[in-house]
Tab-separated table of C-alpha atoms and ligand atoms in Angstrom:
chain	number	residue	atom	x	y	z
A	23	MET	CA	121.833	73.818	103.628
A	24	SER	CA	124.398	75.945	104.866
A	25	ALA	CA	125.720	74.945	108.589
A	26	ASN	CA	125.921	78.736	109.275
A	27	SER	CA	122.465	79.775	108.737
A	28	PRO	CA	120.222	80.946	111.876
A	29	LEU	CA	117.339	79.403	110.021
A	30	VAL	CA	116.760	77.147	107.493
A	31	VAL	CA	112.960	75.966	106.261
A	32	SER	CA	112.712	73.117	103.961
A	33	ASP	CA	109.439	72.115	102.600
A	34	LEU	CA	107.093	73.208	105.330
A	35	ALA	CA	103.519	72.675	105.117
A	36	LYS	CA	100.422	73.229	107.669
A	37	ALA	CA	97.124	73.127	106.826
A	38	TYR	CA	94.464	74.388	109.041
A	39	ASP	CA	90.919	72.168	108.837
A	40	GLY	CA	92.138	70.758	105.535
A	41	ARG	CA	92.873	73.780	104.159
A	42	PRO	CA	96.860	74.835	103.419
A	43	ALA	CA	97.825	77.484	105.275
A	44	VAL	CA	101.794	77.292	104.388
A	45	ASP	CA	101.841	74.743	101.067
A	46	GLY	CA	105.788	73.381	100.888
A	47	ILE	CA	107.778	76.766	101.273
A	48	SER	CA	111.545	76.725	101.669
A	49	PHE	CA	114.131	79.436	102.210
A	50	GLU	CA	117.336	79.751	104.402
A	51	LEU	CA	118.408	82.894	106.384
A	52	ARG	CA	121.941	84.205	105.763
A	53	ARG	CA	123.931	85.414	108.626
A	54	GLY	CA	123.105	89.110	109.122
A	55	GLU	CA	120.678	89.783	106.778
A	56	CYS	CA	117.147	91.372	107.167
A	57	PHE	CA	115.133	88.585	105.116
A	58	GLY	CA	111.391	90.027	104.685
A	59	LEU	CA	108.431	87.767	104.027
A	60	LEU	CA	105.917	89.680	102.352
A	61	GLY	CA	102.179	88.411	101.192
A	62	PRO	CA	98.209	89.457	101.347
A	63	ASN	CA	96.156	88.675	104.201
A	64	GLY	CA	95.980	84.763	105.011
A	65	ALA	CA	99.229	84.130	102.836
A	66	GLY	CA	100.567	82.250	105.534
A	67	LYS	CA	103.338	84.738	106.777
A	68	THR	CA	102.457	84.262	110.572
A	69	THR	CA	101.770	80.441	110.335
A	70	THR	CA	105.168	80.403	108.815
A	71	LEU	CA	106.888	82.210	111.657
A	72	ARG	CA	104.998	80.032	114.384
A	73	CYS	CA	106.221	76.953	112.671
A	74	CYS	CA	109.824	78.677	112.456
A	75	LEU	CA	109.474	79.098	116.335
A	76	GLY	CA	108.412	75.120	117.426
A	77	ILE	CA	105.167	76.705	118.271
A	78	ALA	CA	103.279	75.183	115.719
A	79	ALA	CA	103.504	71.837	114.519
A	80	PRO	CA	104.220	71.381	110.715
A	81	ASP	CA	102.433	68.792	108.982
A	82	ARG	CA	105.528	68.271	106.618
A	83	GLY	CA	108.988	69.769	106.177
A	84	GLU	CA	111.964	70.488	108.253
A	85	VAL	CA	113.030	73.766	110.394
A	86	ASN	CA	116.182	74.130	111.604
A	87	LEU	CA	116.354	77.204	113.882
A	88	VAL	CA	119.691	78.651	115.448
A	89	GLY	CA	121.433	75.248	114.478
A	90	ILE	CA	118.708	72.909	115.851
A	91	ARG	CA	116.093	70.997	114.313
A	92	LEU	CA	112.754	71.776	115.930
A	93	PRO	CA	110.283	70.315	117.067
A	94	ASP	CA	113.247	68.615	119.697
A	95	GLY	CA	115.346	71.337	121.383
A	96	GLY	CA	112.432	74.212	120.759
A	97	ARG	CA	112.655	75.524	123.776
A	98	GLU	CA	116.227	75.780	123.877
A	99	ALA	CA	116.186	77.298	120.318
A	100	ARG	CA	113.801	79.956	120.879
A	101	ALA	CA	115.664	81.202	124.371
A	102	ARG	CA	118.391	82.213	121.573
A	103	VAL	CA	115.761	84.193	119.389
A	104	GLY	CA	113.972	87.470	119.951
A	105	VAL	CA	110.658	87.391	118.687
A	106	VAL	CA	107.870	90.391	118.314
A	107	PRO	CA	104.802	88.975	117.707
A	108	GLN	CA	101.895	90.303	115.900
A	109	PHE	CA	99.534	91.317	118.945
A	110	ASP	CA	101.247	92.778	121.680
A	111	ASN	CA	101.200	90.329	124.598
A	112	LEU	CA	102.725	91.996	127.408
A	113	ASP	CA	101.404	91.824	130.570
A	114	PRO	CA	99.250	94.820	131.665
A	115	ASP	CA	99.308	94.325	135.470
A	116	PHE	CA	103.189	94.514	135.386
A	117	THR	CA	105.406	97.943	135.047
A	118	VAL	CA	107.728	97.998	131.760
A	119	ALA	CA	110.846	96.602	133.985
A	120	GLU	CA	108.856	93.882	135.030
A	121	ASN	CA	107.577	92.559	131.736
A	122	LEU	CA	111.063	92.549	130.628
A	123	LEU	CA	112.163	90.543	133.818
A	124	VAL	CA	109.485	88.139	133.678
A	125	TYR	CA	110.167	87.567	130.286
A	126	GLY	CA	114.169	86.912	130.645
A	127	ARG	CA	113.187	84.557	133.412
A	128	TYR	CA	111.080	82.514	131.624
A	129	PHE	CA	114.569	82.154	129.418
A	130	GLY	CA	116.316	81.291	132.192
A	131	MET	CA	118.640	84.382	132.911
A	132	SER	CA	119.145	85.730	136.444
A	133	SER	CA	117.087	88.343	137.597
A	134	SER	CA	120.651	90.760	137.908
A	135	ALA	CA	121.522	89.803	134.447
A	136	ILE	CA	118.379	90.999	133.228
A	137	LYS	CA	118.446	94.435	135.511
A	138	ALA	CA	121.470	95.196	134.502
A	139	ARG	CA	120.407	95.397	130.878
A	140	ILE	CA	117.072	97.024	131.194
A	141	PRO	CA	118.444	100.623	131.276
A	142	ASP	CA	120.383	100.122	128.047
A	143	LEU	CA	117.296	98.465	126.256
A	144	LEU	CA	114.821	101.037	127.387
A	145	GLU	CA	117.082	103.454	125.931
A	146	PHE	CA	117.724	101.411	122.896
A	147	ALA	CA	113.628	101.519	122.416
A	148	GLY	CA	113.004	105.360	123.182
A	149	LEU	CA	111.528	104.393	126.408
A	150	GLY	CA	114.550	105.950	128.725
A	151	GLY	CA	113.754	106.095	132.507
A	152	LYS	CA	110.193	104.307	131.961
A	153	GLU	CA	111.205	101.495	134.377
A	154	LYS	CA	108.508	101.761	136.849
A	155	ALA	CA	105.790	103.198	134.384
A	156	ALA	CA	102.278	101.253	134.302
A	157	LEU	CA	101.635	99.482	130.774
A	158	ARG	CA	98.135	101.257	130.868
A	159	SER	CA	100.332	104.402	130.469
A	160	LEU	CA	102.330	103.516	127.404
A	161	SER	CA	100.762	104.584	124.304
A	162	GLY	CA	100.907	101.821	120.944
A	163	GLY	CA	103.494	102.977	119.797
A	164	MET	CA	105.800	103.194	123.187
A	165	LYS	CA	104.077	99.100	123.738
A	166	ARG	CA	105.194	98.285	120.410
A	167	ARG	CA	108.842	99.488	121.185
A	168	LEU	CA	108.399	97.444	124.435
A	169	THR	CA	107.855	94.792	122.838
A	170	LEU	CA	110.944	95.227	120.836
A	171	ALA	CA	113.039	95.927	123.928
A	172	ARG	CA	111.992	92.591	125.089
A	173	ALA	CA	112.862	90.795	122.293
A	174	LEU	CA	116.333	91.569	122.921
A	175	VAL	CA	116.588	90.918	126.741
A	176	ASN	CA	118.572	87.645	126.041
A	177	ASP	CA	120.847	89.358	123.614
A	178	PRO	CA	119.677	86.958	120.229
A	179	ASP	CA	121.567	86.573	117.290
A	180	LEU	CA	118.668	85.965	115.598
A	181	LEU	CA	114.764	88.263	115.580
A	182	LEU	CA	111.444	87.069	113.829
A	183	LEU	CA	109.367	90.376	113.660
A	184	ASP	CA	105.662	89.860	112.772
A	185	GLU	CA	104.381	93.010	111.230
A	186	PRO	CA	106.387	95.291	113.993
A	187	THR	CA	104.993	98.518	112.810
A	188	THR	CA	101.720	97.969	112.187
A	189	GLY	CA	99.122	100.542	113.662
A	190	LEU	CA	101.978	102.736	114.519
A	191	ASP	CA	102.132	106.722	113.547
A	192	PRO	CA	105.115	107.409	111.152
A	193	GLN	CA	107.252	109.018	113.799
A	194	ALA	CA	107.092	105.475	115.585
A	195	ARG	CA	107.917	103.317	112.515
A	196	HIS	CA	110.924	105.555	111.590
A	197	LEU	CA	112.348	105.204	115.109
A	198	ILE	CA	111.566	101.411	114.733
A	199	TRP	CA	113.200	101.491	111.157
A	200	GLU	CA	116.032	102.851	112.707
A	201	ARG	CA	117.031	100.830	115.083
A	202	LEU	CA	116.347	97.380	113.248
A	203	LYS	CA	118.963	99.127	110.896
A	204	ARG	CA	121.175	99.824	114.092
A	205	LEU	CA	120.624	95.748	114.629
A	206	ILE	CA	121.276	94.909	111.045
A	207	ALA	CA	124.544	96.864	111.698
A	208	ASP	CA	125.429	94.970	114.494
A	209	GLY	CA	125.444	91.930	112.818
A	210	LYS	CA	121.884	90.594	113.989
A	211	THR	CA	119.808	88.562	111.335
A	212	ILE	CA	116.117	89.344	111.006
A	213	LEU	CA	113.155	87.950	109.640
A	214	LEU	CA	110.587	90.355	108.857
A	215	THR	CA	106.894	90.183	107.972
A	216	THR	CA	105.243	93.614	106.950
A	217	HIS	CA	102.651	94.719	104.985
A	218	PHE	CA	104.450	98.208	104.168
A	219	MET	CA	106.669	97.411	100.997
A	220	ASP	CA	108.488	100.623	101.844
A	221	GLU	CA	109.302	99.348	105.067
A	222	ALA	CA	110.755	95.762	103.112
A	223	GLU	CA	112.653	98.171	100.455
A	224	ARG	CA	114.387	100.079	103.156
A	225	LEU	CA	115.407	97.008	105.497
A	226	CYS	CA	115.359	93.659	103.438
A	227	GLY	CA	118.339	92.947	101.798
A	228	ARG	CA	116.141	89.782	100.517
A	229	LEU	CA	112.327	89.027	100.740
A	230	ALA	CA	110.099	86.300	99.426
A	231	ILE	CA	106.378	87.170	98.579
A	232	MET	CA	103.885	84.579	99.989
A	233	ASP	CA	100.449	83.811	98.481
A	234	ALA	CA	98.062	81.178	99.311
A	235	GLY	CA	100.744	79.384	101.467
A	236	LYS	CA	103.614	79.177	98.344
A	237	ILE	CA	106.568	81.803	97.781
A	238	ILE	CA	105.869	83.077	94.590
A	239	SER	CA	108.968	85.082	94.001
A	240	GLN	CA	112.116	85.484	96.033
A	241	GLY	CA	115.088	87.878	95.764
A	242	SER	CA	116.703	91.160	96.691
A	243	PRO	CA	113.895	94.212	96.147
A	244	ARG	CA	116.219	95.206	93.450
A	245	GLU	CA	115.894	92.051	91.409
A	246	LEU	CA	112.281	91.844	91.970
A	247	ILE	CA	111.778	94.844	90.591
A	248	ALA	CA	113.870	94.398	87.329
A	249	GLN	CA	112.370	90.592	86.847
A	250	HIS	CA	108.730	91.660	87.230
A	251	ILE	CA	108.145	95.520	86.168
A	252	GLU	CA	109.182	98.266	83.707
A	253	PRO	CA	111.291	100.556	85.320
A	254	HIS	CA	109.042	103.607	85.165
A	255	VAL	CA	105.607	103.870	86.162
A	256	VAL	CA	102.802	107.174	85.158
A	257	GLU	CA	99.920	107.216	87.069
A	258	ILE	CA	97.326	109.106	85.681
A	259	PHE	CA	94.482	110.556	88.034
A	260	GLY	CA	90.822	110.426	86.639
A	261	ASP	CA	88.051	112.055	87.732
A	262	ALA	CA	84.750	110.069	88.311
A	263	GLU	CA	82.298	113.092	87.375
A	264	ASP	CA	84.191	113.496	83.765
A	265	THR	CA	85.507	110.415	82.584
A	266	GLN	CA	86.718	111.672	79.136
A	267	PRO	CA	90.102	112.916	79.598
A	268	ILE	CA	91.271	109.616	81.615
A	269	GLU	CA	89.115	107.365	78.876
A	270	TRP	CA	91.584	109.603	76.227
A	271	ALA	CA	94.813	108.755	78.539
A	272	ARG	CA	93.780	105.563	78.256
A	273	GLY	CA	93.810	104.984	75.123
A	274	GLU	CA	97.291	106.829	74.295
A	275	ALA	CA	98.832	104.949	77.254
A	276	GLU	CA	97.312	101.723	75.608
A	277	LYS	CA	99.394	102.500	72.597
A	278	LEU	CA	103.072	103.208	74.332
A	279	ALA	CA	102.798	101.593	77.898
A	280	ARG	CA	103.914	97.953	78.139
A	281	ARG	CA	101.099	97.224	80.848
A	282	CYS	CA	98.301	99.443	81.648
A	283	GLU	CA	95.940	99.001	84.771
A	284	MET	CA	93.117	100.694	86.048
A	285	ALA	CA	92.565	100.913	89.748
A	286	GLY	CA	89.327	103.024	90.779
A	287	GLU	CA	90.170	106.047	89.166
A	288	THR	CA	93.490	105.694	88.660
A	289	LEU	CA	95.476	104.522	85.531
A	290	PHE	CA	98.932	102.826	86.453
A	291	CYS	CA	100.924	102.749	82.818
A	292	TYR	CA	104.092	100.575	83.117
A	293	VAL	CA	106.667	101.661	80.543
A	294	ASP	CA	110.700	101.091	79.507
A	295	GLU	CA	110.897	104.740	78.707
A	296	PRO	CA	108.305	106.984	79.672
A	297	THR	CA	109.292	110.435	77.611
A	298	GLU	CA	106.613	110.112	74.915
A	299	LEU	CA	104.240	109.042	76.740
A	300	LEU	CA	104.715	112.165	79.346
A	301	GLU	CA	105.030	114.352	76.257
A	302	ARG	CA	101.313	113.031	74.726
A	303	LEU	CA	100.101	113.683	78.084
A	304	ALA	CA	101.101	116.992	78.520
A	305	VAL	CA	98.916	118.272	75.791
A	306	ARG	CA	96.072	117.868	77.306
A	307	PRO	CA	94.745	119.799	80.238
A	308	GLY	CA	93.135	118.931	83.063
A	309	LEU	CA	94.865	115.650	83.375
A	310	ARG	CA	97.093	114.985	86.829
A	311	VAL	CA	100.228	112.874	86.152
A	312	LEU	CA	102.787	111.185	88.714
A	313	HIS	CA	106.159	109.727	86.788
A	314	ARG	CA	108.010	107.541	89.245
A	315	PRO	CA	110.409	104.555	89.346
A	316	ALA	CA	108.776	101.161	89.525
A	317	ASN	CA	109.059	100.469	93.050
A	318	LEU	CA	108.213	96.737	95.102
A	319	GLU	CA	104.374	97.442	95.704
A	320	ASP	CA	104.155	97.674	91.974
A	321	VAL	CA	105.755	94.078	92.225
A	322	PHE	CA	103.447	93.189	94.783
A	323	LEU	CA	100.528	93.905	93.364
A	324	LYS	CA	101.435	92.573	90.181
A	325	LEU	CA	101.974	88.974	91.518
A	326	THR	CA	98.949	89.015	94.146
A	327	GLY	CA	96.560	91.371	92.115
A	328	ARG	CA	94.570	94.099	93.360
A	329	ASP	CA	91.759	91.985	94.870
A	330	LEU	CA	90.901	92.173	98.494
A	331	ARG	CA	91.794	88.890	100.199
A	332	ASP	CA	89.375	89.059	103.135
B	5	LIG	P1	97.971	88.136	107.806
B	5	LIG	O1	98.747	89.042	107.176
B	5	LIG	O2	96.395	88.674	107.900
B	5	LIG	O3	98.584	88.437	109.326
B	5	LIG	P2	99.186	85.590	107.150
B	5	LIG	O4	99.871	86.029	105.920
B	5	LIG	O5	100.069	85.886	108.171
B	5	LIG	O6	98.395	87.095	107.286
B	5	LIG	P3	98.107	83.340	108.629
B	5	LIG	O7	97.379	83.914	109.914
B	5	LIG	O8	99.608	82.286	108.790
B	5	LIG	O9	98.241	84.391	107.380
B	5	LIG	O10	97.188	82.528	107.938
B	5	LIG	C1	97.134	81.889	106.910
B	5	LIG	C2	95.721	80.798	106.918
B	5	LIG	O11	95.464	80.208	107.733
B	5	LIG	C3	94.729	81.711	106.686
B	5	LIG	O12	93.564	81.341	105.662
B	5	LIG	C4	94.264	81.394	108.289
B	5	LIG	O13	92.774	81.904	108.297
B	5	LIG	C5	94.222	80.136	108.257
B	5	LIG	N1	94.794	79.646	109.964
B	5	LIG	C6	95.662	80.955	110.498
B	5	LIG	N2	95.815	80.040	111.896
B	5	LIG	C7	94.523	79.361	111.834
B	5	LIG	C8	93.933	78.905	113.241
B	5	LIG	N3	95.104	78.577	114.374
B	5	LIG	N4	93.170	77.795	112.975
B	5	LIG	C9	92.724	77.810	111.838
B	5	LIG	N5	92.985	78.479	110.554
B	5	LIG	C10	93.978	79.700	110.546
């Protein structure tokens, strides 16, 4: 274990009602990186985060948070960490500024120290001048940004973010990405869970993919793509009314692609070199074809499958 790591998780396991939610996972954050935890619904990401914060007790394994071994010293460790929980737990009866004050005081900060930080925190979150606004007057995106501002009230070196952009429109999501990039550039360390593969690709230096409580692959986005997927993807869109063209395309693709997968009416072809397949598809009219580089979503779907999890 690196003595300098802000978070070290070793052989962590936790079951609910005898069913493992987290099943013996280990990972270690490097100072200044954004580390992503990806996985389908129920994979165990939130349980992992809760154990990392000492708010859920593991059945087995160890968590060392900001140099403090949990569960002892949990409160002291949490005071040095910023958290954006999956569901906003802002106080609806308080104003924007009051929410930041109450949260900071809980961690032992003085009111004057918190008040001095509020204008900058709100500016950072795109909520400048909203100190006195009532919580109910904020949009979902504003609330999420306020939760991020709140996580920064104690100027933590480590942030644990559980799906920080779920439910946000593209504008709000881009704003949060830009702010998170600033935090990373400032040297903060981030543990991020997300269902958005583009978010993980943009923000995370390294990531772990979880399924059924286990880490099934770990590495940088580039490494994972290179390790698991052919470099080119050709998507061919079919038509439920007339399946002949897509069936023909499937026959051609199966001769040339390393792997073909039908999802709904779309055929995904994974190839090392796309030219020949694209040329063959071009001679048949009526097919819509998209050629793109392989991405993290392809890796995720290959490793965790396309079946729904709930
Ligand atoms: P999501 O992407 O849906 O947020 P997740 O990867 O965060 O999922 P967890 O919320 O950690 O997954 O859940 C892992 C498993 O543990 C699921 O089967 C869930 O139903 C179960 N679980 C989580 N918390 C509890 C709890 N408090 N009581 C009982 N079961 C729980």
